[in-house]
Short mmCIF file of C-alpha atoms and ligand atoms in Angstrom, two decimals:
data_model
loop_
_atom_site.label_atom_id
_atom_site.label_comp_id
_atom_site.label_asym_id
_atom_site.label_seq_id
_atom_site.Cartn_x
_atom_site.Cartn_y
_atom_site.Cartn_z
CA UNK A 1 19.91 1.88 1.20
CA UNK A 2 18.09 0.83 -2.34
CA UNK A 3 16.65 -2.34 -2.92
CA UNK A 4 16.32 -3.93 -6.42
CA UNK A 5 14.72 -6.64 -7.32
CA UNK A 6 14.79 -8.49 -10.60
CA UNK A 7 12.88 -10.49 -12.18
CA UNK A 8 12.47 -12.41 -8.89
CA UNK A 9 10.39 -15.99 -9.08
CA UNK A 10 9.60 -18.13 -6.38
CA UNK A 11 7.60 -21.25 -6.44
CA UNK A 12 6.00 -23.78 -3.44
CA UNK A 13 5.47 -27.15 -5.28
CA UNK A 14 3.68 -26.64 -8.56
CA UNK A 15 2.03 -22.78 -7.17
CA UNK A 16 3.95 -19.93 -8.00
CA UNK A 17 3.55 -17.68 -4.85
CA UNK A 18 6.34 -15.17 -6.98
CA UNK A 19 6.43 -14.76 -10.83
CA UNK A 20 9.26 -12.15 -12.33
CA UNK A 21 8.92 -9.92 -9.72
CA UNK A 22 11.06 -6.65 -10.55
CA UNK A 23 10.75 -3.68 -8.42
CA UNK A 24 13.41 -0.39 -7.88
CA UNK A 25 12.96 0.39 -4.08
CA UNK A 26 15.07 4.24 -3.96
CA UNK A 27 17.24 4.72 -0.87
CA UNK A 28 14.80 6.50 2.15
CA UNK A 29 11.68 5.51 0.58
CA UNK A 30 8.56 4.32 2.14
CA UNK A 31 7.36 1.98 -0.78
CA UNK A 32 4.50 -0.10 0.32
CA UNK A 33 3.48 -3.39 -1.57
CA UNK A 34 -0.16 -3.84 -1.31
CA UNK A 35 -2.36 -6.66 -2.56
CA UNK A 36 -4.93 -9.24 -1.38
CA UNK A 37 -3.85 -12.35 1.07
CA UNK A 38 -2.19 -15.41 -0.42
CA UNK A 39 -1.01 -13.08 -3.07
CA UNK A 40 3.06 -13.46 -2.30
CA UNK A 41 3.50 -10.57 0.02
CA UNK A 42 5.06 -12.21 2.52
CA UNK A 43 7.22 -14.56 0.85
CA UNK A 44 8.50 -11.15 -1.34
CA UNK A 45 9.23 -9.88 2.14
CA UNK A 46 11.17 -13.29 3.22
CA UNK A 47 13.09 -13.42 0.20
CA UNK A 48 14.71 -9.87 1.14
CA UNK A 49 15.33 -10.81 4.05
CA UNK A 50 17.40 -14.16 3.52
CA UNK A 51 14.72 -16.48 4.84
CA UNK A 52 14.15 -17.84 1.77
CA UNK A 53 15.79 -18.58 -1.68
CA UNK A 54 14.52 -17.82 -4.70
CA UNK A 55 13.69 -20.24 -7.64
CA UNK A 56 15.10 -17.37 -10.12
CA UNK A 57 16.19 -13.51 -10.60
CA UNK A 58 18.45 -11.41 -8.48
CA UNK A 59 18.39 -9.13 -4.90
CA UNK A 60 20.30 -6.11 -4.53
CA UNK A 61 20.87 -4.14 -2.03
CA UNK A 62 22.61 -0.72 -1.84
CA UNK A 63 23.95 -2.34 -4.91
CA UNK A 64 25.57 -4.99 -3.59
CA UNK A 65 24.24 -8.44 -4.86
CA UNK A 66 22.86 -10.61 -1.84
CA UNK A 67 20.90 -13.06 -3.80
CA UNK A 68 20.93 -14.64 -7.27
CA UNK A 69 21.71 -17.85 -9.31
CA UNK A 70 23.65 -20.00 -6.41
CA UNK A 71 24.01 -17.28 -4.30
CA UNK A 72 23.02 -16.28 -0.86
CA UNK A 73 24.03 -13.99 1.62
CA UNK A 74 22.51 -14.88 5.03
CA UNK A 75 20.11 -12.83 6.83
CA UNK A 76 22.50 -11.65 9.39
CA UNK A 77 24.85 -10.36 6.77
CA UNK A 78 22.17 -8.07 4.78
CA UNK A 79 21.61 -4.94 7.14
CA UNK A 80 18.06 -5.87 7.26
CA UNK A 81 15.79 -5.22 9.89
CA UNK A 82 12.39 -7.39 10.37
CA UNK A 83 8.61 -6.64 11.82
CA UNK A 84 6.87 -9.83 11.53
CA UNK A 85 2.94 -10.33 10.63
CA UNK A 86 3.07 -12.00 14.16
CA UNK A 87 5.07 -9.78 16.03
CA UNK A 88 7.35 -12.91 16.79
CA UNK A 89 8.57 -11.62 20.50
CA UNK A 90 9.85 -13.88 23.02
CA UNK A 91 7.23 -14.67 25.87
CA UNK A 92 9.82 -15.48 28.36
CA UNK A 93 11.46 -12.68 27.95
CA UNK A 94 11.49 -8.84 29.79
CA UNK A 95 10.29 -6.18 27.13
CA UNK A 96 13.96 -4.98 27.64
CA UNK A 97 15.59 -8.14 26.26
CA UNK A 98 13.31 -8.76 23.72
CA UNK A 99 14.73 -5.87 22.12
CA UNK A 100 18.43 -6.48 23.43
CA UNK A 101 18.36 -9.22 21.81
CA UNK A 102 19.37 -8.33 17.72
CA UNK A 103 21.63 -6.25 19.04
CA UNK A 104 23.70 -9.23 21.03
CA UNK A 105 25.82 -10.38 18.09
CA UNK A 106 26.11 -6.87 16.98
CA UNK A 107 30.09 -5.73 18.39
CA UNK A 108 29.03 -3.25 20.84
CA UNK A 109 29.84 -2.42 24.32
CA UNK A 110 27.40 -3.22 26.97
CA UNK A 111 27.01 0.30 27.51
CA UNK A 112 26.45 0.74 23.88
CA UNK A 113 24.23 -2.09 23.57
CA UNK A 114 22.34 -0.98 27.00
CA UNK A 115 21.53 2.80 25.47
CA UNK A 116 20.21 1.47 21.84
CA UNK A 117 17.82 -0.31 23.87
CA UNK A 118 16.86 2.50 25.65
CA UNK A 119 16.64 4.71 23.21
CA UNK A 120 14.75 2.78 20.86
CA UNK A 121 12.22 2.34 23.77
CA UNK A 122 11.96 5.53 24.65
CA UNK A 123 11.24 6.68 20.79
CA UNK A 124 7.77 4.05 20.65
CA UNK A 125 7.44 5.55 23.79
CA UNK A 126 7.59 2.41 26.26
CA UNK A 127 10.50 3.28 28.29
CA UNK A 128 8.82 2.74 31.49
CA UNK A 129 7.64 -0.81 30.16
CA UNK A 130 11.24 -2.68 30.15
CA UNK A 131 10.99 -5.20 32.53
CA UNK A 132 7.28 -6.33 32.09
CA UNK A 133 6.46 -9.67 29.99
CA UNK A 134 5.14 -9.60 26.12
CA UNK A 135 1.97 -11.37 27.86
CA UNK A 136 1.44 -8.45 30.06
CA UNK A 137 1.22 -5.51 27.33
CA UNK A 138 -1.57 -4.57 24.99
CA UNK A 139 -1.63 -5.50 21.22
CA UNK A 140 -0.53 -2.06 20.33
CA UNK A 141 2.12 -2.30 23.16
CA UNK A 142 3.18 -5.17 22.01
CA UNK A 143 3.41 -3.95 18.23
CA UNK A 144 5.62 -1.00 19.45
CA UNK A 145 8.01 -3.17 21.35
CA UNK A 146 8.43 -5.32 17.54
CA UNK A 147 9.28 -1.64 16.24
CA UNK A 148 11.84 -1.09 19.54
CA UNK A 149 13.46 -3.86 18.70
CA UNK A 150 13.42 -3.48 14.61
CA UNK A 151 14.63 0.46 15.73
CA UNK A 152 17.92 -1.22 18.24
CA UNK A 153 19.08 -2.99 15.52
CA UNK A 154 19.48 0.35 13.14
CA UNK A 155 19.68 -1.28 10.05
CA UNK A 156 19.52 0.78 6.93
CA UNK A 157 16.56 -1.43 5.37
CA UNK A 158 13.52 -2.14 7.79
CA UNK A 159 11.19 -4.47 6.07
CA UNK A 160 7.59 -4.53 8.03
CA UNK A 161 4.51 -7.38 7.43
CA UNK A 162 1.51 -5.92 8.51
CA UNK A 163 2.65 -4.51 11.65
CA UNK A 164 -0.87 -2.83 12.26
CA UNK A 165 -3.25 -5.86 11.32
CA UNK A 166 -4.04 -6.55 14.58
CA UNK A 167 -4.84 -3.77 16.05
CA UNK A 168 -8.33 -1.83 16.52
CA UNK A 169 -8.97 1.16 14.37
CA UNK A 170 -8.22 3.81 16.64
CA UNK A 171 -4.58 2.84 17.36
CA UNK A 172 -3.99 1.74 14.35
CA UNK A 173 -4.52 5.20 13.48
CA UNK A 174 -1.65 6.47 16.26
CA UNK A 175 0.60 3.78 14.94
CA UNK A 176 0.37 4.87 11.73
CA UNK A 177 1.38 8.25 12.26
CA UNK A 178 4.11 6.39 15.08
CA UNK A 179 5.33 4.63 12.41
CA UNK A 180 5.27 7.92 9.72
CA UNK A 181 7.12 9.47 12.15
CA UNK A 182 9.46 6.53 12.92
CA UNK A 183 10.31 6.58 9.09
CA UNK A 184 11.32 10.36 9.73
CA UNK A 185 13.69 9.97 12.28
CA UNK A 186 15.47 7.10 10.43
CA UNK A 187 15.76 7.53 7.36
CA UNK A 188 15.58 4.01 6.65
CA UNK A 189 14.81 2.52 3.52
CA UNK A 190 10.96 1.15 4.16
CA UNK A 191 9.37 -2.08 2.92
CA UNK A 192 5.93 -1.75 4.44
CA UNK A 193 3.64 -4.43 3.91
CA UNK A 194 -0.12 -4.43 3.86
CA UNK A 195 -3.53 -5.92 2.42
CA UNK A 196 -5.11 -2.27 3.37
CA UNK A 197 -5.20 0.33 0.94
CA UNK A 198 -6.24 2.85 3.12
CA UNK A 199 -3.23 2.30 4.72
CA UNK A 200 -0.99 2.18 2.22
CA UNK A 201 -1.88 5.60 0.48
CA UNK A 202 -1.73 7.01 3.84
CA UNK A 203 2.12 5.98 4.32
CA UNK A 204 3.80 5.40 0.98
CA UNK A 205 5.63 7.45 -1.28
CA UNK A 206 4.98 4.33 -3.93
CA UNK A 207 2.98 1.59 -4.23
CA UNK A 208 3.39 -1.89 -6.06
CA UNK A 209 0.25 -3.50 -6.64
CA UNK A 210 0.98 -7.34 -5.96
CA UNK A 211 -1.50 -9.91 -7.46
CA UNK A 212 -1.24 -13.90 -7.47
CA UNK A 213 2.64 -13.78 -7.29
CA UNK A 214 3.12 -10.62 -10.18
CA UNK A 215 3.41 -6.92 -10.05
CA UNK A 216 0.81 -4.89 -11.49
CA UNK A 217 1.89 -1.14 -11.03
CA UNK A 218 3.77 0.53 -9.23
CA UNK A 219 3.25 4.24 -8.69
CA UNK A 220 2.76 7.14 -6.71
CA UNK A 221 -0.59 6.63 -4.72
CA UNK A 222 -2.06 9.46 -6.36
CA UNK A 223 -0.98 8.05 -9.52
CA UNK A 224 -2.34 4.52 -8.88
CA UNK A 225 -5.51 5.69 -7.73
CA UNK A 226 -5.89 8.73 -10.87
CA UNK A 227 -4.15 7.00 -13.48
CA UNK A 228 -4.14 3.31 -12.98
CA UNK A 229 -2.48 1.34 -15.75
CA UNK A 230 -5.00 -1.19 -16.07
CA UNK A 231 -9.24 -2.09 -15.71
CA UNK A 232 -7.58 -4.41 -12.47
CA UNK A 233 -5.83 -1.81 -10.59
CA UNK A 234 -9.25 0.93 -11.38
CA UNK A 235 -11.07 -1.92 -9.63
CA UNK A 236 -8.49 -2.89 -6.76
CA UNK A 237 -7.73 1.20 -5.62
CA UNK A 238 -11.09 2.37 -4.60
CA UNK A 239 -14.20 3.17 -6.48
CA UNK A 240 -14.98 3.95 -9.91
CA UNK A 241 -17.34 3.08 -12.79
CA UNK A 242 -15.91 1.90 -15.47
CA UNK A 243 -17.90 2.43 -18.58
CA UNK A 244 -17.47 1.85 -22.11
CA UNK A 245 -16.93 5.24 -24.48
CA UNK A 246 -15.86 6.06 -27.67
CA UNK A 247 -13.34 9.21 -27.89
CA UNK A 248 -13.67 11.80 -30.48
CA UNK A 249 -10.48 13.45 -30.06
CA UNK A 250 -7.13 13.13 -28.07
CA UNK A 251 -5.12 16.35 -27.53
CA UNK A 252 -2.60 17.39 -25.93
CA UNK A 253 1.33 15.87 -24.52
CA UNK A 254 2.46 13.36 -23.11
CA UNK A 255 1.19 14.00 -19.35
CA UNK A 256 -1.60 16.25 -19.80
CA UNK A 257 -3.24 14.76 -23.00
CA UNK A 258 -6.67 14.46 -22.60
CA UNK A 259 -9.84 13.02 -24.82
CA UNK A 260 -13.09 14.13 -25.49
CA UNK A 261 -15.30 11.05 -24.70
CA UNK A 262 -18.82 10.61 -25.27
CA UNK A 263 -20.55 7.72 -22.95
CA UNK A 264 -23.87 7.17 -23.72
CA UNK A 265 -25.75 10.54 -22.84
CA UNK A 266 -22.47 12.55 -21.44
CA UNK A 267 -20.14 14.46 -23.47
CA UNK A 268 -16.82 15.58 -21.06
CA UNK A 269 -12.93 15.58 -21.21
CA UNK A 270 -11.43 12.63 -19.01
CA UNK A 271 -7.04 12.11 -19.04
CA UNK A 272 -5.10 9.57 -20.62
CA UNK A 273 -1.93 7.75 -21.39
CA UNK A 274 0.28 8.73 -24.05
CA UNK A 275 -0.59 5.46 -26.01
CA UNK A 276 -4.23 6.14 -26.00
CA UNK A 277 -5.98 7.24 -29.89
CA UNK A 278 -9.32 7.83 -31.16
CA UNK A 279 -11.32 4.83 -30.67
CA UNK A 280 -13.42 3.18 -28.81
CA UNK A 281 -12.32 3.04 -24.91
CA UNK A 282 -13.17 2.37 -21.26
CA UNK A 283 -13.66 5.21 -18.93
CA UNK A 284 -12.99 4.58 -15.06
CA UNK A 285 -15.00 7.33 -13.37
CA UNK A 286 -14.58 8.25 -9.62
CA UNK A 287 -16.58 9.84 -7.49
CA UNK A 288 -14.79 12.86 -7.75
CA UNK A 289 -15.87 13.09 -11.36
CA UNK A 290 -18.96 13.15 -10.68
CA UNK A 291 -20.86 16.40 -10.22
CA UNK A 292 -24.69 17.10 -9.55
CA UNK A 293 -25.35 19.69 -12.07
CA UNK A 294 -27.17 22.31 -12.05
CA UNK A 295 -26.69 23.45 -16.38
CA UNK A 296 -28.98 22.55 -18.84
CA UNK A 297 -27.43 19.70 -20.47
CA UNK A 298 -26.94 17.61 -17.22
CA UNK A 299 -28.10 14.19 -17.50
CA UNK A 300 -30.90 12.90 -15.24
CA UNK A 301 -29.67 10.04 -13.06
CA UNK A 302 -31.96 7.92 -10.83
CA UNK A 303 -30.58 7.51 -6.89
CA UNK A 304 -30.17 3.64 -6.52
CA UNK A 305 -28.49 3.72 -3.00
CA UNK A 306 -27.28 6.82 -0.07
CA UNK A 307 -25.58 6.03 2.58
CA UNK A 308 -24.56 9.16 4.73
CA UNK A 309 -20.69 9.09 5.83
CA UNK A 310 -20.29 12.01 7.75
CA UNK A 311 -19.95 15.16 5.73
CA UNK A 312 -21.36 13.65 2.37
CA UNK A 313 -23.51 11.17 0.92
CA UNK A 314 -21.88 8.22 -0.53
CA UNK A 315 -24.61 7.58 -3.33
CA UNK A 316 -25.05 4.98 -6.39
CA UNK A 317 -26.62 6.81 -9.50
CA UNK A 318 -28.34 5.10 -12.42
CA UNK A 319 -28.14 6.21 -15.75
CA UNK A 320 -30.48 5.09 -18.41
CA UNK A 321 -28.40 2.89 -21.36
CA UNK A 322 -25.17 2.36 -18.98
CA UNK A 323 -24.38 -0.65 -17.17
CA UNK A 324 -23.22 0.40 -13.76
CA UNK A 325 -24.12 2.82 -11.72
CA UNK A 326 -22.00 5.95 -11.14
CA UNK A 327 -20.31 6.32 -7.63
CA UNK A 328 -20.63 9.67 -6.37
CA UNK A 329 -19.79 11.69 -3.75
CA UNK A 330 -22.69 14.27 -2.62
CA UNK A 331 -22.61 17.17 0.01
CA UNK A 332 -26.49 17.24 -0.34
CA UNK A 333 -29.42 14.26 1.36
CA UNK A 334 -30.65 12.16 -1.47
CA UNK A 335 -33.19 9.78 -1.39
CA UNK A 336 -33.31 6.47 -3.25
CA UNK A 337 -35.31 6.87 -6.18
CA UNK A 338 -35.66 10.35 -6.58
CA UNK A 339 -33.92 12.03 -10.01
CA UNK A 340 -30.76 14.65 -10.07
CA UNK A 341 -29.12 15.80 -12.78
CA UNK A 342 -25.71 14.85 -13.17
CA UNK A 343 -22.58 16.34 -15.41
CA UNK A 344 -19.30 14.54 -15.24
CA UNK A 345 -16.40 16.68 -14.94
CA UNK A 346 -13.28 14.52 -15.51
CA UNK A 347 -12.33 10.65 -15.97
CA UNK A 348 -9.14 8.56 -16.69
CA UNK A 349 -8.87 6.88 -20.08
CA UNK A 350 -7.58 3.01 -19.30
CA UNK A 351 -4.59 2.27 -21.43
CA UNK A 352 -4.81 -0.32 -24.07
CA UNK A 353 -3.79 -3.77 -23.41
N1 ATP B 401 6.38 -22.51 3.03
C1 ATP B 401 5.40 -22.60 2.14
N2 ATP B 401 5.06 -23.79 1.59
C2 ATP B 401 4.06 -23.88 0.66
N3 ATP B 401 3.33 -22.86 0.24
C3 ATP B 401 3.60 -21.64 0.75
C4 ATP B 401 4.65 -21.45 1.74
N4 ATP B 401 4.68 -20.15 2.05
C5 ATP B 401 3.72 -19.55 1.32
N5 ATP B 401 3.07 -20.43 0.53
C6 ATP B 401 1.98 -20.15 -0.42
O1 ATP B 401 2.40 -19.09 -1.28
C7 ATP B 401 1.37 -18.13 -1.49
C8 ATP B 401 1.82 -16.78 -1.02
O2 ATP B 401 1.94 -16.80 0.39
P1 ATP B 401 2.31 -15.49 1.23
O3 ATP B 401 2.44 -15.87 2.65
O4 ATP B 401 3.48 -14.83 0.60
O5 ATP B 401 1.01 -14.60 1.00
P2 ATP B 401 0.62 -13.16 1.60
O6 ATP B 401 0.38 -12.26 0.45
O7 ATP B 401 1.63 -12.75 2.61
O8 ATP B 401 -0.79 -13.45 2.29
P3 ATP B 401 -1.43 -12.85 3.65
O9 ATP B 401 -1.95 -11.47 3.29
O10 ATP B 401 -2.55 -13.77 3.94
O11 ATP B 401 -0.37 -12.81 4.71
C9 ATP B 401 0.16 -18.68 -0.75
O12 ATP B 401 -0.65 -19.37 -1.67
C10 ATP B 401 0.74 -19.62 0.29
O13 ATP B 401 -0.16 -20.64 0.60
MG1 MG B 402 1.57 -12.45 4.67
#
């Protein structure tokens, strides 16, 4: 099922958690809305649901209108499935009925009803856990039995709060392919929500960018991380420079146009937007981008930092006249304070305005 959201607003008092919010979620997506706490995620998440009502704009879903001006279907009437930040299970209850339990009200048969449950147990892999307690699991455990019951309900939207924040690295990383994988055998449309970009470029197939209550992009991960739309987003998706240059040239169509920049000592091609002209610009660099050179116009850079992460050195390099240091990515030991010569092979061009 799609989800579209327009121009969606939602305030607490005098804060605005939600400001014209508009997002096109496609039907069997994974789209994951990322952005720092306090930022609206949650209430963004609440609104789909039905828990709340918004102050202004409109919900659809699968093109049917469920919220807007005076109107409001109830949760129960939306096709929605939930994962809580807390995973909100019932501590009284047997794993089994925890995740009985959505499916209740549903018009099943008990046999019906008893085989969901089993199914969707045995698919996070706890079928042999039904009848302990919530207090009696793990944290991951506990997670999975959230997804069990999110799975019984088979609703064509599942809409998930950081379901992994909890957990320690390791299974997050299982859970994460768990949950790829439970997205797979769906097909449900996906509202994932998370505060950890690693996370979310591992998972999505898009990515909205929240930030204090507004959208900023939303993209492909590649996209946002390559091409983002604004000096924000460079500095939110992870690392770059972002230096001041003035381009000599822009070539190229819409897509693959590209610029010949000069910044300070370096003379390269970076990519950029279709509004981007001659001028001066700023540059966001990535490690990628950066290349220890070998030719003879390579500019000497002075190591400020290396910090070994397994496979390469993660190292800050100082260039002479420029503000920042470049972030670069080297398959060779530095040392802090020696000199290497450094070329830079691409960049992204941030869009005006
Ligand atoms: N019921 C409420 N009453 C008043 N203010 C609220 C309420 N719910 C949320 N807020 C405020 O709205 C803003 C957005 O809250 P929200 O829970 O959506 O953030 P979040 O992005 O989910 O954060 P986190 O990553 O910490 O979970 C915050 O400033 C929060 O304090
Ligand atoms: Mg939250």
């Amino acid at each position: 099922m799609s989800v579209s959201l327009r121009s969606l607003s939602k305030r607490f008092g005098s804060h605005a958690a939600l400001s014209e919010v508009s997002l096109e979620i496609e039907t069997g997506s994974f789209f994951v809305i990322l952005g720092p706490s306090g930022c609206g995620k949650s209430t963004l998440l609440r609104l789909i649901a039905g828990l709340e009502t918004q102050d202004g704009g409109e919900i659809d879903i699968d093109g049917r209108r469920v919220a807007g001006a005076g109107f409001h279907v109830p949760p129960e009437d939306r096709d929605v499935g939930v994962v809580f930040q807390s995973y909100a299970l019932w501590p009284h209850m047997s794993v089994e009925g925890n995740v009985a339990f959505p499916v209740e009200s549903a018009r099943l048969s008990a046999r019906e009803r008893k085989s969901r449950v089993e199914r969707s147990l045995e698919t996070v892999g706890l079928d042999g856990f039904a009848r302990r307690k919530p207090a009696s699991l793990s944290g991951g455990q506990r997670q999975r039995v959230a997804l069990a019951r999110c799975l019984a309900q088979a609703a064509g939207t599942v809409l998930m709060d950081e379901p992994l924040a909890n957990l320690d690295p390791h299974l997050r990383q299982t859970m994460e392919e768990e949950l790829a994988e439970f997205h797979r055998k769906t097909g449900a449309t996906t509202l994932y929500i998370t505060h950890d970009q690693r996370e979310a470029m591992a998972l999505a197939d898009r990515i909205a960018i929240l930030w204090e209550g507004r959208v900023l992009q939303a993209d492909r991960p590649e996209h946002l991380y390559r091409r983002p739309a604004s000096e924000r987003v460079a500095r939110f998706i992870g690392r770059a420079a972002i230096w001041d240059g003035m381009l000599d040239g822009v070539s190229g169509a819409n897509g693959t146009r590209r610029a010949e920049v000069r910044c300070g000592p370096f003379r390269f091609a970076a990519e950029c937007a279709g509004s981007v002209d001659q001028g001066p610009a700023r540059i966001v660099l990535r490690p990628e981008d950066v290349e220890i050179a070998t030719e003879p116009h390579a500019v000497n850079a002075r190591v400020e930092s290396a910090v070994y992460r397994g496979g390469f050195w993660d190292a800050a390099l100082a260039v002479e006249g420029m503000a920042t240091p470049l972030v670069a990515h080297v398959r060779q030991r530095l040392t802090p304070g020696e000199t290497v010569p450094v070329s830079l092979a691409s960049g992204w061009v941030l869009p005006i305005g």
